[in-house]
PDB file of C-alpha atoms in Angstrom:
ATOM      1  CA  MET A 288      -6.584 -13.242 -32.135  1.00 96.00           C
ATOM      2  CA  LYS A 289      -7.973 -15.067 -29.150  1.00 98.00           C
ATOM      3  CA  ILE A 290      -7.029 -12.945 -26.118  1.00 98.00           C
ATOM      4  CA  VAL A 291      -7.463 -13.657 -22.407  1.00 98.00           C
ATOM      5  CA  ILE A 292      -7.281 -10.901 -19.755  1.00 98.00           C
ATOM      6  CA  ALA A 293      -7.109 -11.854 -16.062  1.00 97.00           C
ATOM      7  CA  CYS A 294      -7.770  -9.092 -13.541  1.00 97.00           C
ATOM      8  CA  GLY A 295      -8.421  -9.661  -9.833  1.00 91.00           C
ATOM      9  CA  SER A 296      -9.149  -7.230  -6.987  1.00 85.00           C
ATOM     10  CA  MET A 297     -12.187  -4.907  -7.217  1.00 91.00           C
ATOM     11  CA  PRO A 298     -15.388  -6.395  -8.733  1.00 94.00           C
ATOM     12  CA  PHE A 299     -16.555  -4.991 -12.054  1.00 96.00           C
ATOM     13  CA  GLY A 300     -18.584  -5.698 -15.152  1.00 96.00           C
ATOM     14  CA  PRO A 301     -18.855  -4.039 -18.567  1.00 97.00           C
ATOM     15  CA  HIS A 302     -20.884  -1.078 -17.243  1.00 96.00           C
ATOM     16  CA  THR A 303     -19.400  -0.562 -13.768  1.00 95.00           C
ATOM     17  CA  PRO A 304     -17.738   2.858 -14.421  1.00 94.00           C
ATOM     18  CA  GLN A 305     -21.138   4.325 -15.299  1.00 93.00           C
ATOM     19  CA  HIS A 306     -22.539   3.334 -11.904  1.00 93.00           C
ATOM     20  CA  ARG A 307     -19.799   3.262  -9.249  1.00 91.00           C
ATOM     21  CA  SER A 308     -16.166   3.998  -8.511  1.00 89.00           C
ATOM     22  CA  LEU A 309     -13.497   1.642  -9.863  1.00 90.00           C
ATOM     23  CA  GLY A 310      -9.745   1.329  -9.346  1.00 88.00           C
ATOM     24  CA  GLY A 311      -7.214   2.451 -11.931  1.00 89.00           C
ATOM     25  CA  SER A 312      -5.845  -0.974 -12.903  1.00 90.00           C
ATOM     26  CA  GLU A 313      -9.344  -2.457 -13.167  1.00 93.00           C
ATOM     27  CA  THR A 314     -10.418   0.488 -15.328  1.00 93.00           C
ATOM     28  CA  ALA A 315      -7.359   0.052 -17.551  1.00 93.00           C
ATOM     29  CA  ALA A 316      -8.048  -3.688 -17.989  1.00 95.00           C
ATOM     30  CA  LEU A 317     -11.710  -3.037 -18.757  1.00 96.00           C
ATOM     31  CA  MET A 318     -10.917  -0.372 -21.354  1.00 95.00           C
ATOM     32  CA  LEU A 319      -8.180  -2.485 -22.971  1.00 96.00           C
ATOM     33  CA  GLY A 320     -10.621  -5.378 -23.347  1.00 97.00           C
ATOM     34  CA  LYS A 321     -13.220  -3.131 -24.975  1.00 97.00           C
ATOM     35  CA  ALA A 322     -10.629  -1.619 -27.342  1.00 96.00           C
ATOM     36  CA  LEU A 323      -9.282  -5.029 -28.410  1.00 97.00           C
ATOM     37  CA  ALA A 324     -12.802  -6.375 -29.017  1.00 98.00           C
ATOM     38  CA  LYS A 325     -13.586  -3.289 -31.098  1.00 97.00           C
ATOM     39  CA  ARG A 326     -10.594  -4.203 -33.302  1.00 97.00           C
ATOM     40  CA  GLY A 327     -12.154  -7.588 -34.001  1.00 98.00           C
ATOM     41  CA  HIS A 328     -10.285  -9.773 -31.499  1.00 98.00           C
ATOM     42  CA  GLU A 329     -12.045 -12.404 -29.409  1.00 98.00           C
ATOM     43  CA  VAL A 330     -11.535 -11.167 -25.842  1.00 98.00           C
ATOM     44  CA  SER A 331     -12.288 -13.164 -22.699  1.00 98.00           C
ATOM     45  CA  MET A 332     -12.156 -11.130 -19.491  1.00 98.00           C
ATOM     46  CA  PHE A 333     -11.764 -13.037 -16.209  1.00 98.00           C
ATOM     47  CA  CYS A 334     -12.533 -10.871 -13.186  1.00 97.00           C
ATOM     48  CA  ASN A 335     -14.520 -10.648  -9.973  1.00 96.00           C
ATOM     49  CA  LEU A 336     -17.839  -9.979 -11.656  1.00 96.00           C
ATOM     50  CA  GLN A 337     -20.134  -7.446 -10.004  1.00 92.00           C
ATOM     51  CA  LYS A 338     -22.921  -9.513  -8.446  1.00 92.00           C
ATOM     52  CA  ASP A 339     -25.445  -6.873  -7.397  1.00 92.00           C
ATOM     53  CA  GLY A 340     -26.580  -3.369  -8.213  1.00 93.00           C
ATOM     54  CA  PRO A 341     -27.247  -1.704 -11.576  1.00 94.00           C
ATOM     55  CA  ASP A 342     -23.888  -2.900 -12.954  1.00 94.00           C
ATOM     56  CA  ALA A 343     -24.367  -6.550 -12.006  1.00 95.00           C
ATOM     57  CA  PHE A 344     -23.386  -8.898 -14.833  1.00 96.00           C
ATOM     58  CA  ARG A 345     -23.531 -12.638 -15.246  1.00 92.00           C
ATOM     59  CA  ALA A 346     -20.952 -14.459 -17.316  1.00 94.00           C
ATOM     60  CA  GLY A 347     -21.353 -14.145 -21.067  1.00 96.00           C
ATOM     61  CA  LYS A 348     -20.866 -11.807 -24.016  1.00 97.00           C
ATOM     62  CA  ALA A 349     -21.639  -8.154 -23.306  1.00 97.00           C
ATOM     63  CA  ASP A 350     -22.706  -5.417 -25.690  1.00 97.00           C
ATOM     64  CA  ASP A 351     -19.059  -4.242 -25.901  1.00 97.00           C
ATOM     65  CA  GLY A 352     -18.126  -7.528 -27.609  1.00 98.00           C
ATOM     66  CA  VAL A 353     -16.121  -8.878 -24.654  1.00 98.00           C
ATOM     67  CA  PHE A 354     -16.863 -12.256 -23.061  1.00 98.00           C
ATOM     68  CA  TYR A 355     -16.905 -11.804 -19.265  1.00 98.00           C
ATOM     69  CA  HIS A 356     -16.238 -14.763 -16.959  1.00 98.00           C
ATOM     70  CA  SER A 357     -15.881 -15.192 -13.212  1.00 97.00           C
ATOM     71  CA  LEU A 358     -12.324 -15.368 -11.926  1.00 96.00           C
ATOM     72  CA  GLU A 359     -13.052 -18.811 -10.441  1.00 96.00           C
ATOM     73  CA  SER A 360     -13.366 -20.274 -13.938  1.00 96.00           C
ATOM     74  CA  TYR A 361     -10.002 -18.882 -15.073  1.00 97.00           C
ATOM     75  CA  PRO A 362      -7.771 -21.919 -14.289  1.00 96.00           C
ATOM     76  CA  THR A 363     -10.033 -24.364 -16.134  1.00 96.00           C
ATOM     77  CA  TYR A 364     -10.252 -22.107 -19.184  1.00 96.00           C
ATOM     78  CA  VAL A 365      -6.592 -21.141 -19.615  1.00 96.00           C
ATOM     79  CA  THR A 366      -5.232 -24.639 -18.983  1.00 95.00           C
ATOM     80  CA  GLY A 367      -7.733 -26.319 -21.320  1.00 96.00           C
ATOM     81  CA  ILE A 368      -8.386 -23.901 -24.211  1.00 96.00           C
ATOM     82  CA  GLN A 369      -5.733 -22.646 -26.613  1.00 97.00           C
ATOM     83  CA  HIS A 370      -5.420 -18.872 -27.003  1.00 97.00           C
ATOM     84  CA  ASP A 371      -2.976 -16.472 -28.631  1.00 98.00           C
ATOM     85  CA  LEU A 372      -2.303 -13.981 -25.842  1.00 98.00           C
ATOM     86  CA  LEU A 373      -2.697 -14.006 -22.066  1.00 98.00           C
ATOM     87  CA  ILE A 374      -2.574 -10.628 -20.293  1.00 97.00           C
ATOM     88  CA  ALA A 375      -2.226 -10.983 -16.523  1.00 95.00           C
ATOM     89  CA  VAL A 376      -3.007  -7.722 -14.730  1.00 94.00           C
ATOM     90  CA  ARG A 377      -0.715  -7.025 -11.746  1.00 89.00           C
ATOM     91  CA  ASP A 378      -0.626 -10.573 -10.349  1.00 87.00           C
ATOM     92  CA  PRO A 379       2.207 -12.870 -11.617  1.00 85.00           C
ATOM     93  CA  ARG A 380       0.389 -15.914 -10.237  1.00 85.00           C
ATOM     94  CA  PHE A 381      -2.017 -15.765 -13.185  1.00 90.00           C
ATOM     95  CA  VAL A 382       0.786 -16.842 -15.539  1.00 86.00           C
ATOM     96  CA  THR A 383       2.523 -19.521 -13.473  1.00 83.00           C
ATOM     97  CA  MET A 384       0.060 -22.329 -14.218  1.00 85.00           C
ATOM     98  CA  PRO A 385       0.517 -24.432 -17.391  1.00 90.00           C
ATOM     99  CA  THR A 386      -1.752 -22.356 -19.648  1.00 93.00           C
ATOM    100  CA  GLN A 387      -2.445 -22.983 -23.329  1.00 95.00           C
ATOM    101  CA  SER A 388      -1.074 -19.533 -24.256  1.00 96.00           C
ATOM    102  CA  LYS A 389       1.120 -18.752 -27.262  1.00 96.00           C
ATOM    103  CA  LYS A 390       2.329 -15.646 -25.431  1.00 96.00           C
ATOM    104  CA  LYS A 391       2.077 -14.557 -21.776  1.00 96.00           C
ATOM    105  CA  VAL A 392       2.300 -10.946 -20.652  1.00 96.00           C
ATOM    106  CA  LEU A 393       2.423  -9.532 -17.138  1.00 93.00           C
ATOM    107  CA  TRP A 394       0.860  -6.044 -17.133  1.00 95.00           C
ATOM    108  CA  MET A 395       2.176  -4.134 -14.125  1.00 92.00           C
ATOM    109  CA  HIS A 396       0.561  -1.008 -12.689  1.00 91.00           C
ATOM    110  CA  ASP A 397       2.413  -0.810  -9.378  1.00 89.00           C
ATOM    111  CA  ILE A 398       5.871   0.496  -8.662  1.00 88.00           C
ATOM    112  CA  ALA A 399       8.558  -2.208  -8.598  1.00 85.00           C
ATOM    113  CA  THR A 400      10.209  -2.640  -5.210  1.00 78.00           C
ATOM    114  CA  LYS A 401      12.985  -4.872  -3.952  1.00 62.00           C
ATOM    115  CA  ARG A 402      10.659  -6.191  -1.255  1.00 59.00           C
ATOM    116  CA  GLY A 403       7.631  -7.051  -3.383  1.00 58.00           C
ATOM    117  CA  MET A 404       8.126  -7.210  -7.119  1.00 55.00           C
ATOM    118  CA  GLN A 405      11.748  -8.316  -6.918  1.00 57.00           C
ATOM    119  CA  ARG A 406      10.722 -11.465  -5.080  1.00 64.00           C
ATOM    120  CA  ALA A 407       7.931 -12.090  -7.603  1.00 62.00           C
ATOM    121  CA  PHE A 408      10.323 -11.686 -10.522  1.00 65.00           C
ATOM    122  CA  ASP A 409      12.962 -13.898  -8.924  1.00 66.00           C
ATOM    123  CA  GLN A 410      10.393 -16.659  -8.537  1.00 69.00           C
ATOM    124  CA  MET A 411       8.214 -16.182 -11.608  1.00 72.00           C
ATOM    125  CA  ALA A 412      10.111 -14.337 -14.382  1.00 68.00           C
ATOM    126  CA  TRP A 413      10.452 -17.594 -16.289  1.00 72.00           C
ATOM    127  CA  ALA A 414       6.668 -17.853 -16.559  1.00 82.00           C
ATOM    128  CA  PHE A 415       5.977 -14.878 -18.860  1.00 87.00           C
ATOM    129  CA  ASP A 416       7.339 -13.673 -22.195  1.00 92.00           C
ATOM    130  CA  GLU A 417       6.995  -9.933 -21.756  1.00 94.00           C
ATOM    131  CA  VAL A 418       6.177  -7.261 -19.189  1.00 94.00           C
ATOM    132  CA  TRP A 419       3.972  -4.235 -19.858  1.00 95.00           C
ATOM    133  CA  ALA A 420       4.292  -1.003 -17.902  1.00 96.00           C
ATOM    134  CA  VAL A 421       2.037   2.069 -17.877  1.00 96.00           C
ATOM    135  CA  SER A 422       4.667   4.716 -18.721  1.00 96.00           C
ATOM    136  CA  GLU A 423       8.249   5.030 -19.914  1.00 97.00           C
ATOM    137  CA  TRP A 424       9.230   6.079 -16.388  1.00 97.00           C
ATOM    138  CA  HIS A 425       7.623   2.898 -15.044  1.00 96.00           C
ATOM    139  CA  ARG A 426       9.296   0.763 -17.719  1.00 96.00           C
ATOM    140  CA  LYS A 427      12.752   1.939 -16.673  1.00 96.00           C
ATOM    141  CA  GLN A 428      11.906   1.681 -12.985  1.00 94.00           C
ATOM    142  CA  ILE A 429      10.868  -1.981 -13.361  1.00 91.00           C
ATOM    143  CA  ASN A 430      14.119  -2.733 -15.175  1.00 91.00           C
ATOM    144  CA  GLU A 431      16.241  -1.043 -12.484  1.00 91.00           C
ATOM    145  CA  ALA A 432      14.412  -2.679  -9.572  1.00 87.00           C
ATOM    146  CA  THR A 433      14.151  -6.221 -10.954  1.00 85.00           C
ATOM    147  CA  GLY A 434      16.830  -6.627 -13.607  1.00 86.00           C
ATOM    148  CA  TYR A 435      14.211  -7.814 -16.105  1.00 87.00           C
ATOM    149  CA  PRO A 436      15.553  -6.945 -19.623  1.00 92.00           C
ATOM    150  CA  LEU A 437      14.507  -3.489 -20.746  1.00 95.00           C
ATOM    151  CA  HIS A 438      13.872  -4.689 -24.305  1.00 95.00           C
ATOM    152  CA  SER A 439      11.228  -7.091 -22.956  1.00 94.00           C
ATOM    153  CA  ILE A 440       9.343  -4.357 -21.077  1.00 96.00           C
ATOM    154  CA  LYS A 441       6.834  -2.375 -23.162  1.00 97.00           C
ATOM    155  CA  ALA A 442       5.199   0.909 -22.107  1.00 96.00           C
ATOM    156  CA  LEU A 443       1.438   1.145 -22.607  1.00 91.00           C
ATOM    157  CA  ARG A 444      -0.873   3.923 -21.464  1.00 83.00           C
ATOM    158  CA  ASN A 445      -3.710   3.727 -19.000  1.00 81.00           C
ATOM    159  CA  GLY A 446      -7.143   3.915 -20.605  1.00 80.00           C
ATOM    160  CA  ILE A 447      -9.799   6.335 -19.424  1.00 86.00           C
ATOM    161  CA  VAL A 448     -13.554   5.834 -19.680  1.00 90.00           C
ATOM    162  CA  PRO A 449     -15.273   7.936 -22.373  1.00 88.00           C
ATOM    163  CA  VAL A 450     -17.792  10.312 -20.762  1.00 90.00           C
ATOM    164  CA  PRO A 451     -19.412  12.284 -23.605  1.00 87.00           C
ATOM    165  CA  ASP A 452     -22.041  14.195 -21.619  1.00 88.00           C
ATOM    166  CA  VAL A 453     -19.905  16.300 -19.258  1.00 93.00           C
ATOM    167  CA  GLU A 454     -21.328  19.820 -19.092  1.00 92.00           C
ATOM    168  CA  GLN A 455     -18.739  22.477 -19.782  1.00 87.00           C
ATOM    169  CA  GLY A 456     -19.327  25.889 -18.285  1.00 83.00           C
ATOM    170  CA  SER A 457     -18.155  28.201 -15.578  1.00 86.00           C
ATOM    171  CA  ARG A 458     -16.081  26.693 -12.780  1.00 94.00           C
ATOM    172  CA  ILE A 459     -17.316  26.792  -9.207  1.00 96.00           C
ATOM    173  CA  ALA A 460     -15.221  29.508  -7.624  1.00 95.00           C
ATOM    174  CA  ARG A 461     -12.547  28.202  -5.258  1.00 97.00           C
ATOM    175  CA  GLN A 462     -13.648  24.571  -5.489  1.00 98.00           C
ATOM    176  CA  LEU A 463     -10.806  22.032  -5.426  1.00 98.00           C
ATOM    177  CA  ILE A 464     -10.931  18.264  -5.822  1.00 98.00           C
ATOM    178  CA  TYR A 465      -8.833  15.309  -4.647  1.00 98.00           C
ATOM    179  CA  ALA A 466      -9.769  11.785  -5.804  1.00 96.00           C
ATOM    180  CA  ALA A 467      -6.619   9.630  -5.522  1.00 94.00           C
ATOM    181  CA  ARG A 468      -6.175   6.944  -2.900  1.00 91.00           C
ATOM    182  CA  PRO A 469      -5.983   8.649   0.528  1.00 93.00           C
ATOM    183  CA  GLU A 470      -2.453   7.431   1.258  1.00 92.00           C
ATOM    184  CA  ARG A 471      -1.104   9.225  -1.826  1.00 94.00           C
ATOM    185  CA  GLY A 472      -1.501  12.789  -0.605  1.00 96.00           C
ATOM    186  CA  LEU A 473      -4.724  13.330   1.328  1.00 97.00           C
ATOM    187  CA  GLU A 474      -2.889  13.388   4.648  1.00 97.00           C
ATOM    188  CA  ASN A 475      -0.865  16.401   3.451  1.00 98.00           C
ATOM    189  CA  LEU A 476      -4.142  18.195   2.765  1.00 98.00           C
ATOM    190  CA  VAL A 477      -6.147  17.482   5.922  1.00 98.00           C
ATOM    191  CA  LYS A 478      -3.744  16.752   8.808  1.00 97.00           C
ATOM    192  CA  GLU A 479      -3.025  19.333  11.494  1.00 96.00           C
ATOM    193  CA  GLY A 480      -0.803  21.884   9.806  1.00 96.00           C
ATOM    194  CA  GLY A 481      -1.921  20.522   6.424  1.00 97.00           C
ATOM    195  CA  VAL A 482      -2.524  22.455   3.214  1.00 98.00           C
ATOM    196  CA  MET A 483      -6.253  23.103   3.717  1.00 98.00           C
ATOM    197  CA  GLU A 484      -5.668  24.835   7.044  1.00 98.00           C
ATOM    198  CA  TYR A 485      -3.797  27.485   5.044  1.00 98.00           C
ATOM    199  CA  LEU A 486      -6.536  27.756   2.385  1.00 98.00           C
ATOM    200  CA  PRO A 487      -9.619  28.674   4.449  1.00 98.00           C
ATOM    201  CA  GLU A 488     -11.231  30.487   1.505  1.00 97.00           C
ATOM    202  CA  TYR A 489     -11.167  27.304  -0.648  1.00 98.00           C
ATOM    203  CA  LYS A 490     -13.477  24.277  -0.493  1.00 98.00           C
ATOM    204  CA  LEU A 491     -12.000  20.804  -1.090  1.00 98.00           C
ATOM    205  CA  LYS A 492     -14.147  17.886  -2.252  1.00 98.00           C
ATOM    206  CA  VAL A 493     -12.648  14.459  -1.512  1.00 98.00           C
ATOM    207  CA  ALA A 494     -13.731  11.463  -3.591  1.00 96.00           C
ATOM    208  CA  MET A 495     -12.472   7.905  -3.085  1.00 88.00           C
ATOM    209  CA  TYR A 496     -13.226   4.281  -3.870  1.00 77.00           C
ATOM    210  CA  GLU A 497     -16.071   2.620  -2.010  1.00 70.00           C
ATOM    211  CA  HIS A 498     -13.608  -0.192  -1.286  1.00 71.00           C
ATOM    212  CA  PHE A 499     -10.400   0.112   0.727  1.00 73.00           C
ATOM    213  CA  PRO A 500      -7.931  -2.333   2.324  1.00 76.00           C
ATOM    214  CA  GLU A 501      -8.833  -3.481   5.823  1.00 81.00           C
ATOM    215  CA  ASP A 502      -5.237  -3.182   6.998  1.00 84.00           C
ATOM    216  CA  MET A 503      -5.403   0.571   6.322  1.00 87.00           C
ATOM    217  CA  ARG A 504      -8.695   1.152   8.133  1.00 88.00           C
ATOM    218  CA  PRO A 505      -7.132   2.948  11.182  1.00 92.00           C
ATOM    219  CA  PHE A 506      -5.244   5.339   8.883  1.00 93.00           C
ATOM    220  CA  TYR A 507      -8.332   6.035   6.772  1.00 91.00           C
ATOM    221  CA  GLU A 508     -10.504   6.579   9.844  1.00 93.00           C
ATOM    222  CA  MET A 509      -7.969   9.090  11.169  1.00 95.00           C
ATOM    223  CA  LEU A 510      -8.199  10.985   7.881  1.00 95.00           C
ATOM    224  CA  PHE A 511     -12.008  10.839   7.923  1.00 94.00           C
ATOM    225  CA  LYS A 512     -12.048  12.386  11.412  1.00 96.00           C
ATOM    226  CA  ARG A 513      -9.775  15.177  10.238  1.00 97.00           C
ATOM    227  CA  ILE A 514     -12.039  15.809   7.227  1.00 97.00           C
ATOM    228  CA  ALA A 515     -15.076  16.032   9.504  1.00 96.00           C
ATOM    229  CA  ALA A 516     -13.249  18.545  11.689  1.00 97.00           C
ATOM    230  CA  LEU A 517     -12.320  20.866   8.824  1.00 98.00           C
ATOM    231  CA  PRO A 518     -15.020  23.352   7.733  1.00 98.00           C
ATOM    232  CA  ASN A 519     -13.606  23.667   4.213  1.00 98.00           C
ATOM    233  CA  VAL A 520     -13.265  19.943   3.366  1.00 98.00           C
ATOM    234  CA  GLU A 521     -16.135  17.663   2.284  1.00 98.00           C
ATOM    235  CA  MET A 522     -16.008  13.886   1.849  1.00 96.00           C
ATOM    236  CA  ILE A 523     -18.152  12.968  -1.173  1.00 96.00           C
ATOM    237  CA  GLY A 524     -17.120   9.277  -1.296  1.00 91.00           C
ATOM    238  CA  GLY A 525     -17.172   6.966  -4.307  1.00 90.00           C
ATOM    239  CA  LYS A 526     -18.529   8.373  -7.566  1.00 93.00           C
ATOM    240  CA  SER A 527     -19.323   6.915 -10.951  1.00 92.00           C
ATOM    241  CA  GLN A 528     -17.184   8.074 -13.864  1.00 93.00           C
ATOM    242  CA  PRO A 529     -19.831  10.525 -15.192  1.00 94.00           C
ATOM    243  CA  GLN A 530     -20.261  12.014 -11.716  1.00 95.00           C
ATOM    244  CA  LEU A 531     -16.525  12.288 -11.023  1.00 96.00           C
ATOM    245  CA  ARG A 532     -15.742  13.740 -14.440  1.00 96.00           C
ATOM    246  CA  GLN A 533     -18.422  16.405 -13.920  1.00 96.00           C
ATOM    247  CA  ILE A 534     -16.938  17.383 -10.549  1.00 97.00           C
ATOM    248  CA  ILE A 535     -13.487  17.616 -12.166  1.00 97.00           C
ATOM    249  CA  ALA A 536     -14.949  19.843 -14.889  1.00 97.00           C
ATOM    250  CA  ASP A 537     -16.679  22.047 -12.290  1.00 97.00           C
ATOM    251  CA  SER A 538     -13.599  22.515 -10.094  1.00 98.00           C
ATOM    252  CA  GLU A 539     -10.990  25.236 -10.383  1.00 97.00           C
ATOM    253  CA  ALA A 540      -8.201  22.696  -9.909  1.00 97.00           C
ATOM    254  CA  TYR A 541      -7.210  19.201  -8.914  1.00 98.00           C
ATOM    255  CA  ILE A 542      -4.859  19.493  -5.937  1.00 98.00           C
ATOM    256  CA  TYR A 543      -2.300  16.732  -5.426  1.00 98.00           C
ATOM    257  CA  PRO A 544       0.487  17.400  -2.885  1.00 98.00           C
ATOM    258  CA  THR A 545       1.997  13.943  -3.167  1.00 97.00           C
ATOM    259  CA  GLN A 546       5.241  12.156  -2.355  1.00 95.00           C
ATOM    260  CA  PHE A 547       3.915   8.998  -4.009  1.00 95.00           C
ATOM    261  CA  GLU A 548       5.789   7.837  -7.103  1.00 94.00           C
ATOM    262  CA  GLU A 549       2.958   7.571  -9.613  1.00 95.00           C
ATOM    263  CA  THR A 550       3.507   5.024 -12.369  1.00 95.00           C
ATOM    264  CA  SER A 551       1.083   6.893 -14.666  1.00 94.00           C
ATOM    265  CA  CYS A 552      -2.069   8.445 -13.028  1.00 93.00           C
ATOM    266  CA  ILE A 553      -5.439   8.059 -14.741  1.00 92.00           C
ATOM    267  CA  LEU A 554      -6.754  11.115 -12.883  1.00 94.00           C
ATOM    268  CA  ALA A 555      -4.089  13.251 -14.542  1.00 95.00           C
ATOM    269  CA  ARG A 556      -5.406  12.212 -17.946  1.00 94.00           C
ATOM    270  CA  GLU A 557      -8.978  12.906 -16.858  1.00 94.00           C
ATOM    271  CA  CYS A 558      -7.969  16.394 -15.727  1.00 96.00           C
ATOM    272  CA  ILE A 559      -6.308  17.028 -19.098  1.00 95.00           C
ATOM    273  CA  GLU A 560      -9.509  15.935 -20.834  1.00 94.00           C
ATOM    274  CA  GLN A 561     -11.568  18.420 -18.793  1.00 94.00           C
ATOM    275  CA  ARG A 562      -8.933  21.191 -19.016  1.00 95.00           C
ATOM    276  CA  THR A 563      -8.811  21.263 -15.227  1.00 96.00           C
ATOM    277  CA  PRO A 564      -5.363  22.301 -13.969  1.00 96.00           C
ATOM    278  CA  MET A 565      -3.570  19.792 -11.768  1.00 98.00           C
ATOM    279  CA  LEU A 566      -1.417  21.418  -9.093  1.00 98.00           C
ATOM    280  CA  THR A 567       1.039  18.759  -8.038  1.00 98.00           C
ATOM    281  CA  THR A 568       4.626  17.642  -7.503  1.00 97.00           C
ATOM    282  CA  ARG A 569       7.080  16.105  -9.970  1.00 96.00           C
ATOM    283  CA  GLU A 570       6.808  12.583  -8.579  1.00 96.00           C
ATOM    284  CA  GLY A 571       7.281   9.439 -10.635  1.00 96.00           C
ATOM    285  CA  ALA A 572       5.612   9.501 -14.050  1.00 97.00           C
ATOM    286  CA  LEU A 573       3.437  12.561 -13.341  1.00 97.00           C
ATOM    287  CA  PRO A 574       5.587  14.886 -15.518  1.00 97.00           C
ATOM    288  CA  GLU A 575       5.453  12.301 -18.336  1.00 96.00           C
ATOM    289  CA  THR A 576       1.662  11.928 -18.073  1.00 95.00           C
ATOM    290  CA  LEU A 577       0.863  15.622 -17.621  1.00 96.00           C
ATOM    291  CA  GLY A 578       3.586  17.247 -19.719  1.00 92.00           C
ATOM    292  CA  ASP A 579       2.883  20.961 -20.083  1.00 89.00           C
ATOM    293  CA  CYS A 580      -0.611  20.425 -18.638  1.00 90.00           C
ATOM    294  CA  GLY A 581       0.793  20.068 -15.111  1.00 95.00           C
ATOM    295  CA  ILE A 582       1.493  22.949 -12.729  1.00 97.00           C
ATOM    296  CA  TYR A 583       4.409  21.871 -10.566  1.00 97.00           C
ATOM    297  CA  PHE A 584       5.202  22.920  -7.009  1.00 97.00           C
ATOM    298  CA  GLU A 585       8.941  22.467  -7.567  1.00 95.00           C
ATOM    299  CA  LYS A 586       8.937  24.842 -10.553  1.00 94.00           C
ATOM    300  CA  TRP A 587       7.093  27.449  -8.477  1.00 95.00           C
ATOM    301  CA  ILE A 588       9.673  27.030  -5.688  1.00 94.00           C
ATOM    302  CA  GLU A 589      12.564  27.378  -8.151  1.00 92.00           C
ATOM    303  CA  GLY A 590      11.082  30.558  -9.598  1.00 88.00           C
ATOM    304  CA  ARG A 591      11.066  32.181  -6.173  1.00 87.00           C
ATOM    305  CA  CYS A 592      14.444  30.912  -4.985  1.00 79.00           C
ATOM    306  CA  PHE A 593      12.889  29.402  -1.847  1.00 81.00           C
ATOM    307  CA  ASP A 594      14.576  26.558  -0.033  1.00 86.00           C
ATOM    308  CA  MET A 595      12.424  23.442  -0.298  1.00 89.00           C
ATOM    309  CA  PRO A 596      11.284  22.348   3.202  1.00 92.00           C
ATOM    310  CA  GLU A 597      11.168  18.662   4.073  1.00 94.00           C
ATOM    311  CA  LYS A 598       8.259  17.038   2.264  1.00 94.00           C
ATOM    312  CA  GLY A 599       5.071  16.731   4.287  1.00 94.00           C
ATOM    313  CA  THR A 600       6.117  19.104   7.089  1.00 96.00           C
ATOM    314  CA  PRO A 601       3.849  22.025   8.100  1.00 95.00           C
ATOM    315  CA  ALA A 602       6.311  24.426   6.420  1.00 96.00           C
ATOM    316  CA  TRP A 603       6.078  22.400   3.183  1.00 97.00           C
ATOM    317  CA  CYS A 604       2.254  22.331   3.397  1.00 97.00           C
ATOM    318  CA  LYS A 605       2.108  26.079   4.055  1.00 97.00           C
ATOM    319  CA  LEU A 606       4.235  26.781   0.977  1.00 97.00           C
ATOM    320  CA  PHE A 607       2.117  24.408  -1.099  1.00 98.00           C
ATOM    321  CA  ALA A 608      -0.972  26.377  -0.048  1.00 98.00           C
ATOM    322  CA  GLN A 609       0.719  29.602  -1.129  1.00 97.00           C
ATOM    323  CA  PHE A 610       1.597  27.948  -4.456  1.00 97.00           C
ATOM    324  CA  VAL A 611      -2.069  26.983  -4.978  1.00 98.00           C
ATOM    325  CA  ARG A 612      -3.344  30.451  -4.113  1.00 97.00           C
ATOM    326  CA  GLU A 613      -0.873  32.249  -6.373  1.00 96.00           C
ATOM    327  CA  GLU A 614      -1.254  29.919  -9.351  1.00 96.00           C
ATOM    328  CA  LEU A 615      -5.057  30.019  -9.264  1.00 96.00           C
ATOM    329  CA  SER A 616      -5.062  33.813  -9.041  1.00 92.00           C
ATOM    330  CA  ASP A 617      -3.150  33.972 -12.358  1.00 80.00           C
TER     331      ASP A 617
END
């Protein structure tokens, strides 16, 4: 088949994960393209190509078999050249133009909301033939929020980057890691009265994308100041996939005190791969992604007959710290 994938947002090329940090939806699109090309399909990837650095790539066929093109050339290509399948990643606007597609799919990675996705579906649902989600939980959530027919929503999985050379050995004692977007749980870890204040004997390494939204700069800068003020928290910034996977493998646990409704969570799958326990909450699709590999705060609370404090409060953070300490001592 002749397949087109359109993915905006963070710049990338065929080798970006080996050199720098990359967002989850971009990683999923990249890995899907590689997998489809490996199956013999002709895949054209339209994205914001990385223009500088060791992962810079000009338009053309890469060694993974995928044809990479700049996003600017997307309208001319899809409206003028016939193709079997168009996969639009996250952005419904990719499918609203009169493309030469036999089938159009909108691949969603974000949670569906009445404010955002509902408006997009109301205006653009006629433009695509099918919607893809990243978990069964997400599939049902899209249906409930938008009314789009459940039978036309298919659940895929997020793809993770193969990293064959991770060294397996002894864990670094009392090293924890957090690598999700800061707004998904980092505040619970580093704010005044946050989890890390109650875990002085542990060291937390915080990784994040090199790119973040400008409208969230004040919030991020507040978190960075808190990290600098805490003796047991270290900001390590953006890491390539080999670097991040090694840190996950070296750590005693991934710590994720979140109230964010995850639609899948690539980091959860990476922790499973490295046999690194993820201590987290039962939010969104996390239980579906982690299964028995997750260690859940709510289950720990239930086993001790505690009353659950309001999420994010100092009392909640203090109990989460106790949960971490007890589970990692087992």
